[in-house]
């Protein structure tokens, strides 16, 4: 009798004491079921294998059987195979066997077949597969269905990571998608372009005007974050860009409620426009939001940490602006989280001047007496200042 | 942007894994082990960003489950937090007040839902409605042989 997946999960949970034994027995049954003539039986066996993989078992022995499911004409069986292949095709030989199948399913007229193939291919592709399949994935970027276009775009990106030589042919097609009709396709294109730009900004200088236009028009925060991030690495390559960007970024800093976008704007200002003192000052003032109290009286540790990280970056170019935030930074020395204390310490060390050294050292000495664990760090910092 | 997604409970049991970068079977086991040790049991007073190898682990605990994304160092941490929350809300809406058991017995469905949102490690859709609509379209298509699905 073939136990379905539900029974297996229940069984594993029930056999808490002899779990390994139960799993071994089940695995034995699965090895038989996976060779069964009926595809439905094989599908259930593979579902069970996917579950056992979650518990830490290697299922790569079943790669060939999973491949046979992936070639099923029935969507629900095909899907089981495509999900499992991400967990089973962990050695290159197994993945290579599947190349022609991927090629066939990607070109399928059925949206669901093509999309499930594209998704799994992104996770499974080896450099050889990428080279062979890239020409088949690229045409889907102009499919009539946005659902497929999105998946083709991201899949292309993942294939390019495996086969970078393919960028020459695919870049223009990717760039065209920036003007796609569908907003979610545009968003996906921006995500992918961001990753590419971060890797090698000089290839994308010609796209700067396009990115600038999108920045001005878009109201999707996630896309804005990516665009601002791109500009951080593009700014050093295009001297006129700094002047043009000052206004839009200043606008975003002043008006956005999304801390994630604010964070990215400040980061870009610091990394790409260090000479814009006014913008820097506005941004750092807004940064004080990161250190403020929430409605329930607590403070957000993550925001505090990120705020301090950004201040460290500003410190290198505009120490005076950071000095205005000194009380806040000194407060962070008292924080229960050691990662925050260490960040704050770095900032304090950078803010020391001949005038305030006595006060700073006194404050630090109080800490040294109070907390032994960061004693070593504090002694180091004091020595450096001397 | 995202290398892998991990859902672990407080006892360190893995409830879901999604791999978007090439990790061999051995590397996966090792990664899960290291990441679990770093994250599970961390005090809630500490911040939710941890450096690991040359990547960053960004996580949030929801009830008994840690939702963890392993991202590049260049990623915007706050954006990733938004993404984690988005994913949790998706699961919550689909399963109607999701709990760990839902994810244990219906991990395949959870995979398909996440696949609609995270394609190859990138956030690909910002509308929950569109995602849930696509999921129910797939559900109609799929003739499942599980008793509970």
PDB file of C-alpha atoms in Angstrom, chain A residues 4-6 9-10 13 16 19 40 44 47 50-51 53-59 75-76 79-80 83 86-87 90 112 115 119 122-123 147 150-151 154-155 157-158 162 184 187-188 191-192 195 198 220 222 225-226 229 258-261 263-264 267 290 300-303 305-306 335-340, chain B residues 1-3 13-25 28-29 42 44-49 51 56 60 72-79 81-83 86 101 104-105 107-109 111-112 115-117 119-126 130 134-135 137-139 141-148:
ATOM      1  CA  UNK A   4       0.754   9.332   0.687  1.00  0.00           C
ATOM      2  CA  UNK A   5       2.815  12.323   1.790  1.00  0.00           C
ATOM      3  CA  UNK A   6       0.483  13.260   4.599  1.00  0.00           C
ATOM      4  CA  UNK A   9       4.763  13.366   7.687  1.00  0.00           C
ATOM      5  CA  UNK A  10       2.433  12.078  10.391  1.00  0.00           C
ATOM      6  CA  UNK A  13       6.268  13.035  13.768  1.00  0.00           C
ATOM      7  CA  UNK A  16       9.981  10.513  17.771  1.00  0.00           C
ATOM      8  CA  UNK A  19      12.699   8.269  13.790  1.00  0.00           C
ATOM      9  CA  UNK A  40       0.922   8.961 -10.000  1.00  0.00           C
ATOM     10  CA  UNK A  44       3.789  10.551  -4.566  1.00  0.00           C
ATOM     11  CA  UNK A  47       6.850  14.198  -2.985  1.00  0.00           C
ATOM     12  CA  UNK A  50      11.231  16.133  -1.204  1.00  0.00           C
ATOM     13  CA  UNK A  51      10.024  15.990   2.372  1.00  0.00           C
ATOM     14  CA  UNK A  53      15.333  16.010   1.854  1.00  0.00           C
ATOM     15  CA  UNK A  54      14.004  18.706   4.165  1.00  0.00           C
ATOM     16  CA  UNK A  55      14.943  16.459   7.067  1.00  0.00           C
ATOM     17  CA  UNK A  56      18.479  16.313   5.734  1.00  0.00           C
ATOM     18  CA  UNK A  57      18.552  13.247   3.472  1.00  0.00           C
ATOM     19  CA  UNK A  58      20.361  13.213   0.173  1.00  0.00           C
ATOM     20  CA  UNK A  59      17.940  12.399  -2.620  1.00  0.00           C
ATOM     21  CA  UNK A  75       0.924  19.445 -15.121  1.00  0.00           C
ATOM     22  CA  UNK A  76       0.470  18.272 -11.530  1.00  0.00           C
ATOM     23  CA  UNK A  79       5.279  20.218 -11.190  1.00  0.00           C
ATOM     24  CA  UNK A  80       6.224  17.637  -8.563  1.00  0.00           C
ATOM     25  CA  UNK A  83      10.076  21.179  -7.506  1.00  0.00           C
ATOM     26  CA  UNK A  86      16.049  21.791  -7.273  1.00  0.00           C
ATOM     27  CA  UNK A  87      16.804  19.522  -4.313  1.00  0.00           C
ATOM     28  CA  UNK A  90      22.942  18.929  -6.834  1.00  0.00           C
ATOM     29  CA  UNK A 112       2.313  26.950 -16.663  1.00  0.00           C
ATOM     30  CA  UNK A 115       6.941  29.040 -16.160  1.00  0.00           C
ATOM     31  CA  UNK A 119      11.769  28.830 -12.303  1.00  0.00           C
ATOM     32  CA  UNK A 122      17.188  29.375 -12.545  1.00  0.00           C
ATOM     33  CA  UNK A 123      18.202  27.302  -9.536  1.00  0.00           C
ATOM     34  CA  UNK A 147       3.758  36.177 -16.287  1.00  0.00           C
ATOM     35  CA  UNK A 150       8.998  38.153 -15.695  1.00  0.00           C
ATOM     36  CA  UNK A 151      10.274  34.637 -15.295  1.00  0.00           C
ATOM     37  CA  UNK A 154      15.064  36.599 -13.980  1.00  0.00           C
ATOM     38  CA  UNK A 155      16.035  33.270 -15.500  1.00  0.00           C
ATOM     39  CA  UNK A 157      19.969  36.860 -15.200  1.00  0.00           C
ATOM     40  CA  UNK A 158      20.668  33.610 -13.345  1.00  0.00           C
ATOM     41  CA  UNK A 162      26.751  30.982 -14.952  1.00  0.00           C
ATOM     42  CA  UNK A 184       5.633  44.174 -12.453  1.00  0.00           C
ATOM     43  CA  UNK A 187      10.028  46.056 -11.515  1.00  0.00           C
ATOM     44  CA  UNK A 188      11.630  42.690 -12.197  1.00  0.00           C
ATOM     45  CA  UNK A 191      15.822  44.291  -9.929  1.00  0.00           C
ATOM     46  CA  UNK A 192      17.866  42.334 -12.424  1.00  0.00           C
ATOM     47  CA  UNK A 195      22.398  43.242  -9.774  1.00  0.00           C
ATOM     48  CA  UNK A 198      26.488  46.491  -9.133  1.00  0.00           C
ATOM     49  CA  UNK A 220       6.935  51.902  -6.546  1.00  0.00           C
ATOM     50  CA  UNK A 222      10.884  48.731  -4.159  1.00  0.00           C
ATOM     51  CA  UNK A 225      15.239  51.628  -3.794  1.00  0.00           C
ATOM     52  CA  UNK A 226      16.947  49.654  -6.537  1.00  0.00           C
ATOM     53  CA  UNK A 229      21.200  51.849  -5.253  1.00  0.00           C
ATOM     54  CA  UNK A 258       9.468  54.329   3.872  1.00  0.00           C
ATOM     55  CA  UNK A 259      12.579  53.956   6.023  1.00  0.00           C
ATOM     56  CA  UNK A 260      13.985  51.444   3.568  1.00  0.00           C
ATOM     57  CA  UNK A 261      13.971  54.044   0.802  1.00  0.00           C
ATOM     58  CA  UNK A 263      18.170  54.388   4.096  1.00  0.00           C
ATOM     59  CA  UNK A 264      19.086  53.752   0.488  1.00  0.00           C
ATOM     60  CA  UNK A 267      23.636  55.492   1.549  1.00  0.00           C
ATOM     61  CA  UNK A 290      16.089  55.540  13.104  1.00  0.00           C
ATOM     62  CA  UNK A 300      14.047  49.306  16.943  1.00  0.00           C
ATOM     63  CA  UNK A 301      17.450  47.656  17.318  1.00  0.00           C
ATOM     64  CA  UNK A 302      17.804  47.007  13.630  1.00  0.00           C
ATOM     65  CA  UNK A 303      17.209  50.628  12.720  1.00  0.00           C
ATOM     66  CA  UNK A 305      22.337  49.407  14.027  1.00  0.00           C
ATOM     67  CA  UNK A 306      21.783  50.507  10.449  1.00  0.00           C
ATOM     68  CA  UNK A 335      22.728  49.547  24.492  1.00  0.00           C
ATOM     69  CA  UNK A 336      22.325  45.889  25.536  1.00  0.00           C
ATOM     70  CA  UNK A 337      23.291  44.683  22.067  1.00  0.00           C
ATOM     71  CA  UNK A 338      27.058  44.307  21.730  1.00  0.00           C
ATOM     72  CA  UNK A 339      27.031  44.816  17.934  1.00  0.00           C
ATOM     73  CA  UNK A 340      25.433  48.225  18.469  1.00  0.00           C
TER      74      UNK A 340
ATOM     75  CA  UNK B   1      19.940  39.210  -4.335  1.00  0.00           C
ATOM     76  CA  UNK B   2      18.873  36.243  -2.224  1.00  0.00           C
ATOM     77  CA  UNK B   3      20.995  33.108  -2.079  1.00  0.00           C
ATOM     78  CA  UNK B  13      14.097  21.827  12.816  1.00  0.00           C
ATOM     79  CA  UNK B  14      14.077  22.905   9.198  1.00  0.00           C
ATOM     80  CA  UNK B  15      10.579  23.504   7.828  1.00  0.00           C
ATOM     81  CA  UNK B  16      11.380  24.851   4.387  1.00  0.00           C
ATOM     82  CA  UNK B  17      14.426  25.578   2.244  1.00  0.00           C
ATOM     83  CA  UNK B  18      14.700  27.406  -1.042  1.00  0.00           C
ATOM     84  CA  UNK B  19      17.997  27.576  -2.924  1.00  0.00           C
ATOM     85  CA  UNK B  20      18.681  30.228  -5.533  1.00  0.00           C
ATOM     86  CA  UNK B  21      22.460  29.984  -5.814  1.00  0.00           C
ATOM     87  CA  UNK B  22      24.522  26.889  -6.640  1.00  0.00           C
ATOM     88  CA  UNK B  23      25.257  25.028  -3.405  1.00  0.00           C
ATOM     89  CA  UNK B  24      26.153  21.327  -3.558  1.00  0.00           C
ATOM     90  CA  UNK B  25      24.408  18.860  -1.254  1.00  0.00           C
ATOM     91  CA  UNK B  28      23.754  22.960   1.775  1.00  0.00           C
ATOM     92  CA  UNK B  29      23.951  20.771   4.850  1.00  0.00           C
ATOM     93  CA  UNK B  42      19.562  34.641  19.542  1.00  0.00           C
ATOM     94  CA  UNK B  44      15.240  39.139  20.734  1.00  0.00           C
ATOM     95  CA  UNK B  45      17.022  42.231  22.057  1.00  0.00           C
ATOM     96  CA  UNK B  46      19.769  41.775  19.480  1.00  0.00           C
ATOM     97  CA  UNK B  47      19.411  43.094  15.963  1.00  0.00           C
ATOM     98  CA  UNK B  48      18.219  40.782  13.213  1.00  0.00           C
ATOM     99  CA  UNK B  49      21.157  41.148  10.874  1.00  0.00           C
ATOM    100  CA  UNK B  51      27.239  38.620   9.095  1.00  0.00           C
ATOM    101  CA  UNK B  56      24.440  38.575   5.384  1.00  0.00           C
ATOM    102  CA  UNK B  60      12.671  37.609  11.728  1.00  0.00           C
ATOM    103  CA  UNK B  72      24.508  39.701  -0.544  1.00  0.00           C
ATOM    104  CA  UNK B  73      26.244  42.354   1.490  1.00  0.00           C
ATOM    105  CA  UNK B  74      24.994  45.015  -0.927  1.00  0.00           C
ATOM    106  CA  UNK B  75      21.336  44.292  -0.192  1.00  0.00           C
ATOM    107  CA  UNK B  76      19.191  46.878   1.527  1.00  0.00           C
ATOM    108  CA  UNK B  77      18.445  45.279   4.891  1.00  0.00           C
ATOM    109  CA  UNK B  78      15.224  47.160   5.426  1.00  0.00           C
ATOM    110  CA  UNK B  79      13.964  46.111   2.016  1.00  0.00           C
ATOM    111  CA  UNK B  81      12.712  42.878   6.149  1.00  0.00           C
ATOM    112  CA  UNK B  82       9.806  44.167   4.103  1.00  0.00           C
ATOM    113  CA  UNK B  83      10.168  41.159   1.836  1.00  0.00           C
ATOM    114  CA  UNK B  86       5.366  40.292   2.729  1.00  0.00           C
ATOM    115  CA  UNK B 101       1.691  22.844  11.261  1.00  0.00           C
ATOM    116  CA  UNK B 104       4.746  21.114   7.855  1.00  0.00           C
ATOM    117  CA  UNK B 105       1.900  19.325   6.119  1.00  0.00           C
ATOM    118  CA  UNK B 107       5.166  22.491   2.457  1.00  0.00           C
ATOM    119  CA  UNK B 108       4.657  21.925  -1.274  1.00  0.00           C
ATOM    120  CA  UNK B 109       1.940  24.558  -1.388  1.00  0.00           C
ATOM    121  CA  UNK B 111       6.873  26.353  -2.044  1.00  0.00           C
ATOM    122  CA  UNK B 112       4.489  27.247  -4.862  1.00  0.00           C
ATOM    123  CA  UNK B 115       7.714  30.777  -6.059  1.00  0.00           C
ATOM    124  CA  UNK B 116       5.147  33.334  -7.170  1.00  0.00           C
ATOM    125  CA  UNK B 117       6.791  36.030  -5.085  1.00  0.00           C
ATOM    126  CA  UNK B 119      11.642  34.197  -8.614  1.00  0.00           C
ATOM    127  CA  UNK B 120      15.268  33.112  -8.696  1.00  0.00           C
ATOM    128  CA  UNK B 121      16.015  35.106  -5.564  1.00  0.00           C
ATOM    129  CA  UNK B 122      14.485  38.412  -6.645  1.00  0.00           C
ATOM    130  CA  UNK B 123      11.280  40.054  -5.422  1.00  0.00           C
ATOM    131  CA  UNK B 124       9.091  39.765  -8.453  1.00  0.00           C
ATOM    132  CA  UNK B 125       5.653  40.942  -7.540  1.00  0.00           C
ATOM    133  CA  UNK B 126       4.522  43.602  -5.116  1.00  0.00           C
ATOM    134  CA  UNK B 130      -1.990  39.034  -7.987  1.00  0.00           C
ATOM    135  CA  UNK B 134      -2.149  33.003  -9.552  1.00  0.00           C
ATOM    136  CA  UNK B 135      -1.964  30.450  -6.723  1.00  0.00           C
ATOM    137  CA  UNK B 137      -5.461  29.335 -10.629  1.00  0.00           C
ATOM    138  CA  UNK B 138      -2.796  26.679 -10.131  1.00  0.00           C
ATOM    139  CA  UNK B 139      -4.827  24.964  -7.468  1.00  0.00           C
ATOM    140  CA  UNK B 141      -5.298  22.990 -12.422  1.00  0.00           C
ATOM    141  CA  UNK B 142      -3.733  20.603 -10.044  1.00  0.00           C
ATOM    142  CA  UNK B 143      -5.464  17.315  -9.374  1.00  0.00           C
ATOM    143  CA  UNK B 144      -3.888  16.364  -6.130  1.00  0.00           C
ATOM    144  CA  UNK B 145      -3.710  12.897  -4.703  1.00  0.00           C
ATOM    145  CA  UNK B 146      -2.996  14.040  -1.175  1.00  0.00           C
ATOM    146  CA  UNK B 147      -5.848  13.707   1.248  1.00  0.00           C
ATOM    147  CA  UNK B 148      -5.239  17.140   2.710  1.00  0.00           C
TER     148      UNK B 148
END
